[in-house]
mmCIF file of C-alpha atoms in Angstrom:
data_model
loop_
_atom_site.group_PDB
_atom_site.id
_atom_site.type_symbol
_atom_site.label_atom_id
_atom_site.label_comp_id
_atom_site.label_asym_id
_atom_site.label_seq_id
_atom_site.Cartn_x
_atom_site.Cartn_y
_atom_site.Cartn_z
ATOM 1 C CA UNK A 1 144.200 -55.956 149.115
ATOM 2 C CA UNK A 2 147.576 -55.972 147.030
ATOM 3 C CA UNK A 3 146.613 -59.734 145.668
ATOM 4 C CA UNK A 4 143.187 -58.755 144.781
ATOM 5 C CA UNK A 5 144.376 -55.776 143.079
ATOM 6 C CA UNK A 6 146.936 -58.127 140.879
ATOM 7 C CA UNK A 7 144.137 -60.590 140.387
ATOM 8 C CA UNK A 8 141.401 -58.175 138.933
ATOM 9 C CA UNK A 9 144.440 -57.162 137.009
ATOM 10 C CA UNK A 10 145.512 -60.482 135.599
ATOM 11 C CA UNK A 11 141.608 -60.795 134.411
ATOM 12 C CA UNK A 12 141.663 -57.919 132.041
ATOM 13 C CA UNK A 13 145.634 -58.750 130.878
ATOM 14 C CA UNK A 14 143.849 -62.475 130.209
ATOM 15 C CA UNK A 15 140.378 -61.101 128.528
ATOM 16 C CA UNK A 16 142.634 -58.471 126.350
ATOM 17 C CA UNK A 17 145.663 -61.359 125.361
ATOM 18 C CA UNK A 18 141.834 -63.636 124.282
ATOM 19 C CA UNK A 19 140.018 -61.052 122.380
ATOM 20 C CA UNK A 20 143.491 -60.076 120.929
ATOM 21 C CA UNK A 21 143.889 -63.463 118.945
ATOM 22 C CA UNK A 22 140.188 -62.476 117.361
ATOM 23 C CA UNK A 23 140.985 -59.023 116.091
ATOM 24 C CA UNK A 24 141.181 -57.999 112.202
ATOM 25 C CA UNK A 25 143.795 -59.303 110.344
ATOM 26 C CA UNK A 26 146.796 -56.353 110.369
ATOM 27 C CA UNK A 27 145.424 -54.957 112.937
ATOM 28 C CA UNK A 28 147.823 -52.716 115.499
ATOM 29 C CA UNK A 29 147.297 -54.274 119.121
ATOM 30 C CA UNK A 30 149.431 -53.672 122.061
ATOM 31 C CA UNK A 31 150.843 -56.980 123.758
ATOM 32 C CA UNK A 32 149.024 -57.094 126.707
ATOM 33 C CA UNK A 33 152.002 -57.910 128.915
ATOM 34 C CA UNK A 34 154.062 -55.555 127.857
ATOM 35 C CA UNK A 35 151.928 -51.984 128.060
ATOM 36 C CA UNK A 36 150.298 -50.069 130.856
ATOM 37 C CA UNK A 37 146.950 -51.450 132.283
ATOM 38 C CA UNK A 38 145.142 -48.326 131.350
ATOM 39 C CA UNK A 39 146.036 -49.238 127.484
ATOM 40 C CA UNK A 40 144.916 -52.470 128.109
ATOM 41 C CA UNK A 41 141.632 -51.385 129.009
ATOM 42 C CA UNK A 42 141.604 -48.660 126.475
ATOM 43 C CA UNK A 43 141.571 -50.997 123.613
ATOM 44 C CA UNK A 44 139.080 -53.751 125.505
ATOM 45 C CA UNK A 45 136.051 -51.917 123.969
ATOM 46 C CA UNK A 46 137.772 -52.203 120.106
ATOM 47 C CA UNK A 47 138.726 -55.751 120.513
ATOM 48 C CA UNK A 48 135.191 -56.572 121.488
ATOM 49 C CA UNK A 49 133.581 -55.357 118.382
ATOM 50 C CA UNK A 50 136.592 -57.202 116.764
ATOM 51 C CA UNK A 51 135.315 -60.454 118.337
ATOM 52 C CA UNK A 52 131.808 -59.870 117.430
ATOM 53 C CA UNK A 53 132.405 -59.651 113.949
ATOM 54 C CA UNK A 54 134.633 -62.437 113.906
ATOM 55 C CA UNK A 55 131.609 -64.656 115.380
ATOM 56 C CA UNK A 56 129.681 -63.253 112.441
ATOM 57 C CA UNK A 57 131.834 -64.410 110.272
ATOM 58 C CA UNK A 58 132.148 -67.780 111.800
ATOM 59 C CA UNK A 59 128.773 -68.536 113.134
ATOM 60 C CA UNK A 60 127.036 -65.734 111.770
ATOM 61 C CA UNK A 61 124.920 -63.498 113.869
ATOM 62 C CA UNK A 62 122.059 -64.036 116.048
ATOM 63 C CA UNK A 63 118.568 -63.281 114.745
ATOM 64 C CA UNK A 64 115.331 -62.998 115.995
ATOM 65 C CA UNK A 65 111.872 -64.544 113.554
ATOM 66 C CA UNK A 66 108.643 -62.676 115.112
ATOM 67 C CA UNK A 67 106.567 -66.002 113.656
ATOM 68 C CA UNK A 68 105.960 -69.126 115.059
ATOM 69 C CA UNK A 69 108.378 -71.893 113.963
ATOM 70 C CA UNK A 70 106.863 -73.268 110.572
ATOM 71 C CA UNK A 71 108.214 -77.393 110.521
ATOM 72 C CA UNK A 72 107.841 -76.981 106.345
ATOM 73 C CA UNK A 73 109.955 -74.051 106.337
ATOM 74 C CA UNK A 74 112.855 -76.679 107.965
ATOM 75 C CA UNK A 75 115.220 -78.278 104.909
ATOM 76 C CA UNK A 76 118.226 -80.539 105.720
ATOM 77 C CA UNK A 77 119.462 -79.028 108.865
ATOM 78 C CA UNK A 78 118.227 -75.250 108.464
ATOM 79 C CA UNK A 79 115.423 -72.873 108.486
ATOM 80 C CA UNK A 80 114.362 -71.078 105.087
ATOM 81 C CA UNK A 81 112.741 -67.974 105.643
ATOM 82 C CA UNK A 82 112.351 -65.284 102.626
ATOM 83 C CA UNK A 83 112.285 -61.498 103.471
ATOM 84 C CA UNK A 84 111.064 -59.044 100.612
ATOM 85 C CA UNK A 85 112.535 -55.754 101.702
ATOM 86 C CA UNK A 86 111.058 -54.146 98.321
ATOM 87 C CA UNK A 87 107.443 -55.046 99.110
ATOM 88 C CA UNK A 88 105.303 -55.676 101.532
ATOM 89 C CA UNK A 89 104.969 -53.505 105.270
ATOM 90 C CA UNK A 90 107.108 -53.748 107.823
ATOM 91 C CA UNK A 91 104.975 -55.422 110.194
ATOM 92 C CA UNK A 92 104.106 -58.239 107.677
ATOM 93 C CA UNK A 93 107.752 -59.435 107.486
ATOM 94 C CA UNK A 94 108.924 -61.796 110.107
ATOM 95 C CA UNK A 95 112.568 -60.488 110.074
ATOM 96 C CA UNK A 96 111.563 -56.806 110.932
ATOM 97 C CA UNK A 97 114.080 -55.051 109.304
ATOM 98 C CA UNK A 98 113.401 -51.878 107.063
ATOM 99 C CA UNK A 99 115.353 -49.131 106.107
ATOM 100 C CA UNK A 100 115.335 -47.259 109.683
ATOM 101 C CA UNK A 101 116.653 -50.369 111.202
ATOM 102 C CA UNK A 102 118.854 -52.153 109.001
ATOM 103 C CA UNK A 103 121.725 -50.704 110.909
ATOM 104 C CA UNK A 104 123.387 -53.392 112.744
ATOM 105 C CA UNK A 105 120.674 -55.900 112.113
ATOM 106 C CA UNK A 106 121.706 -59.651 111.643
ATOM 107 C CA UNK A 107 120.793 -59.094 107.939
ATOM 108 C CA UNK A 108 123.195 -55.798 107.850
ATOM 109 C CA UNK A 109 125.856 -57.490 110.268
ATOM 110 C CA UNK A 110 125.632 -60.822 107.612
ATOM 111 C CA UNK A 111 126.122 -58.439 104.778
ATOM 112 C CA UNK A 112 129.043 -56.977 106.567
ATOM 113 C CA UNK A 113 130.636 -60.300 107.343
ATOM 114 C CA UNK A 114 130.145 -61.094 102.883
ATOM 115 C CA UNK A 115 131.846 -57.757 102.247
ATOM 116 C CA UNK A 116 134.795 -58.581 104.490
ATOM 117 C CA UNK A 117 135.263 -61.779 103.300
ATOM 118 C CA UNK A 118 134.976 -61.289 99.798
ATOM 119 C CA UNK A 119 137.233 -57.447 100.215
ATOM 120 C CA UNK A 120 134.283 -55.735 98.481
ATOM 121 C CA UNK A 121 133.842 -51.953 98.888
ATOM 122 C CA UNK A 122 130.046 -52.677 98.586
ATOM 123 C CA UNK A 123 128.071 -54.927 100.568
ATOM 124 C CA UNK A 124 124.188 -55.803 100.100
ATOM 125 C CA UNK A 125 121.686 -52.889 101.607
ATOM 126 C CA UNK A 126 118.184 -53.042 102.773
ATOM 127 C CA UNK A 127 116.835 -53.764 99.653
ATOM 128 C CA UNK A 128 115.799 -56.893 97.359
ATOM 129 C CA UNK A 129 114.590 -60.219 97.979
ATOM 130 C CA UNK A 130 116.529 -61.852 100.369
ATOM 131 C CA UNK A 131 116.592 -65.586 101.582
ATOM 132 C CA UNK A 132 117.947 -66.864 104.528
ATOM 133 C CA UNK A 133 119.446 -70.056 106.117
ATOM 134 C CA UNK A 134 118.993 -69.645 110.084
ATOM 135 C CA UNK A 135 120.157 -72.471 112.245
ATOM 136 C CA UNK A 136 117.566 -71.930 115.575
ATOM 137 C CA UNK A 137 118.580 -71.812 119.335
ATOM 138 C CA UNK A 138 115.513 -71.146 121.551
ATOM 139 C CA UNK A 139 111.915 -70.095 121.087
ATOM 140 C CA UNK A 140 108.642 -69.505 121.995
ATOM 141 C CA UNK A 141 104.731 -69.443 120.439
ATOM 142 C CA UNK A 142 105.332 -66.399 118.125
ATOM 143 C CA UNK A 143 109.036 -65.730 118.323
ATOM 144 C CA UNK A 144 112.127 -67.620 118.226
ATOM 145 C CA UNK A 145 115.722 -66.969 117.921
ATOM 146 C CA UNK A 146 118.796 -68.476 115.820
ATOM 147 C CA UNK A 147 121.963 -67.948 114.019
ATOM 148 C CA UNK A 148 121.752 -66.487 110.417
ATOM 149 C CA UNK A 149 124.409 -68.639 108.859
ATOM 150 C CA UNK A 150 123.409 -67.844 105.133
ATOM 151 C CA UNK A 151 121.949 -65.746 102.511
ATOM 152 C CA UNK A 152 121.402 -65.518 98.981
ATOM 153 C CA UNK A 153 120.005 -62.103 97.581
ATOM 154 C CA UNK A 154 117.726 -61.639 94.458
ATOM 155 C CA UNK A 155 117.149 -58.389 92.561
ATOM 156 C CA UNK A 156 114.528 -57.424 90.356
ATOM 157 C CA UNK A 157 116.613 -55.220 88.319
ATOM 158 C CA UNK A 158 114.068 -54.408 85.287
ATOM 159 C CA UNK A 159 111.365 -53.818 87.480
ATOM 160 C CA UNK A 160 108.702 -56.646 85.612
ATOM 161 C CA UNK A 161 107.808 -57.558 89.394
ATOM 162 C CA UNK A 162 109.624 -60.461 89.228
ATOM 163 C CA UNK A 163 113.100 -61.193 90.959
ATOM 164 C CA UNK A 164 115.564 -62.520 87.692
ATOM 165 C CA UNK A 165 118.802 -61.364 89.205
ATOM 166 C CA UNK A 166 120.730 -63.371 91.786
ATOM 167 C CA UNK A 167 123.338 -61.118 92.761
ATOM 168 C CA UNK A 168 124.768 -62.484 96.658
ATOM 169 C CA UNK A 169 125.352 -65.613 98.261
ATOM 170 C CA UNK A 170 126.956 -65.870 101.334
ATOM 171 C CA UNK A 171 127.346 -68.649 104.348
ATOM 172 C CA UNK A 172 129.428 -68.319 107.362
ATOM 173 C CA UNK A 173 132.634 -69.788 107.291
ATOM 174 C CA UNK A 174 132.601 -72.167 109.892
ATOM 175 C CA UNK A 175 128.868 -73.374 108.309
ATOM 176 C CA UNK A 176 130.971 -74.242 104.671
ATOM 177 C CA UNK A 177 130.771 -77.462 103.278
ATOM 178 C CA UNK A 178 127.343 -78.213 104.532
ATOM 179 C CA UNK A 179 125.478 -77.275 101.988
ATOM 180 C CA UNK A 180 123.914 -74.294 103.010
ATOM 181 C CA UNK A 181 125.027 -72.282 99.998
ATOM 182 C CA UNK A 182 123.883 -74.743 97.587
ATOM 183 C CA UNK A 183 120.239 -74.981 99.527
ATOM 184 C CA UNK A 184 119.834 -71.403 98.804
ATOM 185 C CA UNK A 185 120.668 -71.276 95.564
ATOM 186 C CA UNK A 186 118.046 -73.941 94.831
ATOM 187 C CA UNK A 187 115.813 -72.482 96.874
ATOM 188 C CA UNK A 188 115.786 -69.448 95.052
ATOM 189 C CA UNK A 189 115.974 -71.602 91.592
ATOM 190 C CA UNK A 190 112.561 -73.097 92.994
ATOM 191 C CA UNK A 191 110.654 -70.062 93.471
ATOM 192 C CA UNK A 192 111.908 -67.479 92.032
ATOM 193 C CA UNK A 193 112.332 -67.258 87.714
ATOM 194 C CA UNK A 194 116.383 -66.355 87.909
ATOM 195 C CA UNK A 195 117.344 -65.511 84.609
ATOM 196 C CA UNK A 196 121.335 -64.775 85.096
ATOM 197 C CA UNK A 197 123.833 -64.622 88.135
ATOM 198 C CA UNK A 198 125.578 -61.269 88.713
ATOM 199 C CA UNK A 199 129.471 -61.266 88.629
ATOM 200 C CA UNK A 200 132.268 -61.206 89.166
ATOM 201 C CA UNK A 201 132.414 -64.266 90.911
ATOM 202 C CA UNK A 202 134.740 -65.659 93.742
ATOM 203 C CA UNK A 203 136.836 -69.114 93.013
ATOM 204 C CA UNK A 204 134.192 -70.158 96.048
ATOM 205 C CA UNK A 205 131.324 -69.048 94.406
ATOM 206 C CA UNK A 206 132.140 -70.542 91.204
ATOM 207 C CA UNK A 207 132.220 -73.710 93.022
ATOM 208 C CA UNK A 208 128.906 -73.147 94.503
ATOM 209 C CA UNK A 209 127.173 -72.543 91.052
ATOM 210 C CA UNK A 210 128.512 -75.487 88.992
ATOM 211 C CA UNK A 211 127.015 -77.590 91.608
ATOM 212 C CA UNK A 212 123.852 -75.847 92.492
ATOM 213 C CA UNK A 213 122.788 -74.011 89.053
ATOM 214 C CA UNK A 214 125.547 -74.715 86.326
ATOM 215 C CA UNK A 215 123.433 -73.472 83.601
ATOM 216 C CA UNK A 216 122.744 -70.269 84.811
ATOM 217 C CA UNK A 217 124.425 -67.646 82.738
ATOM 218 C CA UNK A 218 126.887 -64.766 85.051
ATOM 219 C CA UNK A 219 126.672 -61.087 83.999
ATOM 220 C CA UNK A 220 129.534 -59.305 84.415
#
């Protein structure tokens, strides 16, 4: 009994000293071998969440697309899907996501993971034209699943119906240098009539624009 004891100990010492190495950056968290097991466990739950957002940041989240997989939607490696979150139902959208369930969404979680990343105080809401970059894992007739590993979103900020402002961009980190930012971007340059970026800008997202749309002008 006394060596099972240590051993279902030893799992949660092991799973805490893991999950520790994914927490926030500055964050207070008790060395596992040093502390009772009760504050070990204590903090499991907090280190989790930790971890999760860290794989949103990385990988981005998972995501589930209520439409069957569409082959012309599928552009050098990724799926492009475009949800309007300022028209249009709910049930119309294949990303069902509206204002009652934007919390914790992919789309919310993804915005989290920009804010973070980029130390804004504001991240994007449930609102706007957004278009996203999903990499997909498994599916079915009308559903199928994947990682959201990118997003650019639009605004229509003079309400003329048309979406002229391109105000986000975002890709996960470990999805960089693919291209993914730079297929949204001219994605959005495709179909959409963008008439200025909105600033400030990142050094990365400078980057990003003198490749994909260097003639667009930034707003502050």
């Amino acid at each position: 009994m006394d060596d099972a004891k240590v051993s279902r100990e030893d799992l949660y010492r092991d799973a805490h000293r893991g999950l520790r190495a994914l927490a926030r950056p500055g964050a207070l968290v008790s060395n596992s071998a040093d502390v009772d097991l009760h504050v070990v466990i204590d903090e499991l739950e907090k280190l989790v969440e930790w971890a999760i957002e860290a794989a949103d940041a990385d990988f981005g989240p998972s995501i589930v697309v209520a439409a069957p997989f569409d082959d012309a939607r599928w552009v050098d490696g990724g799926y492009i899907e475009t949800v309007d979150l300022d028209r249009g139902t709910l049930e119309e959208r294949p990303v069902k996501v509206d204002a009652h369930s934007w919390r914790d969404s992919a789309m919310q979680r993804a915005a989290r993971a920009y804010s973070r990343a980029g130390q804004y105080d504001m991240q994007p809401g449930s609102d706007g034209l957004w278009i996203l970059h999903i990499e997909p894992v498994e599916g079915h007739d009308e559903s199928w699943t994947g990682s959201l590993t990118g997003f650019v979103v639009l605004y229509d900020r003079d309400r003329d119906g048309r979406y002229e402002a391109l105000a986000h961009v975002w890709t996960a980190s470990q999805c960089q240098r693919r291209g993914v930012g730079t297929r949204l971007v001219r994605e959005a340059l495709a179909n959409h009539k963008i008439a200025y970026v909105e600033g400030p800008l990142s050094e990365g997202g400078r980057r990003l624009l003198q490749v994909a749309a260097p003639d667009l002008p930034v707003s502050p």
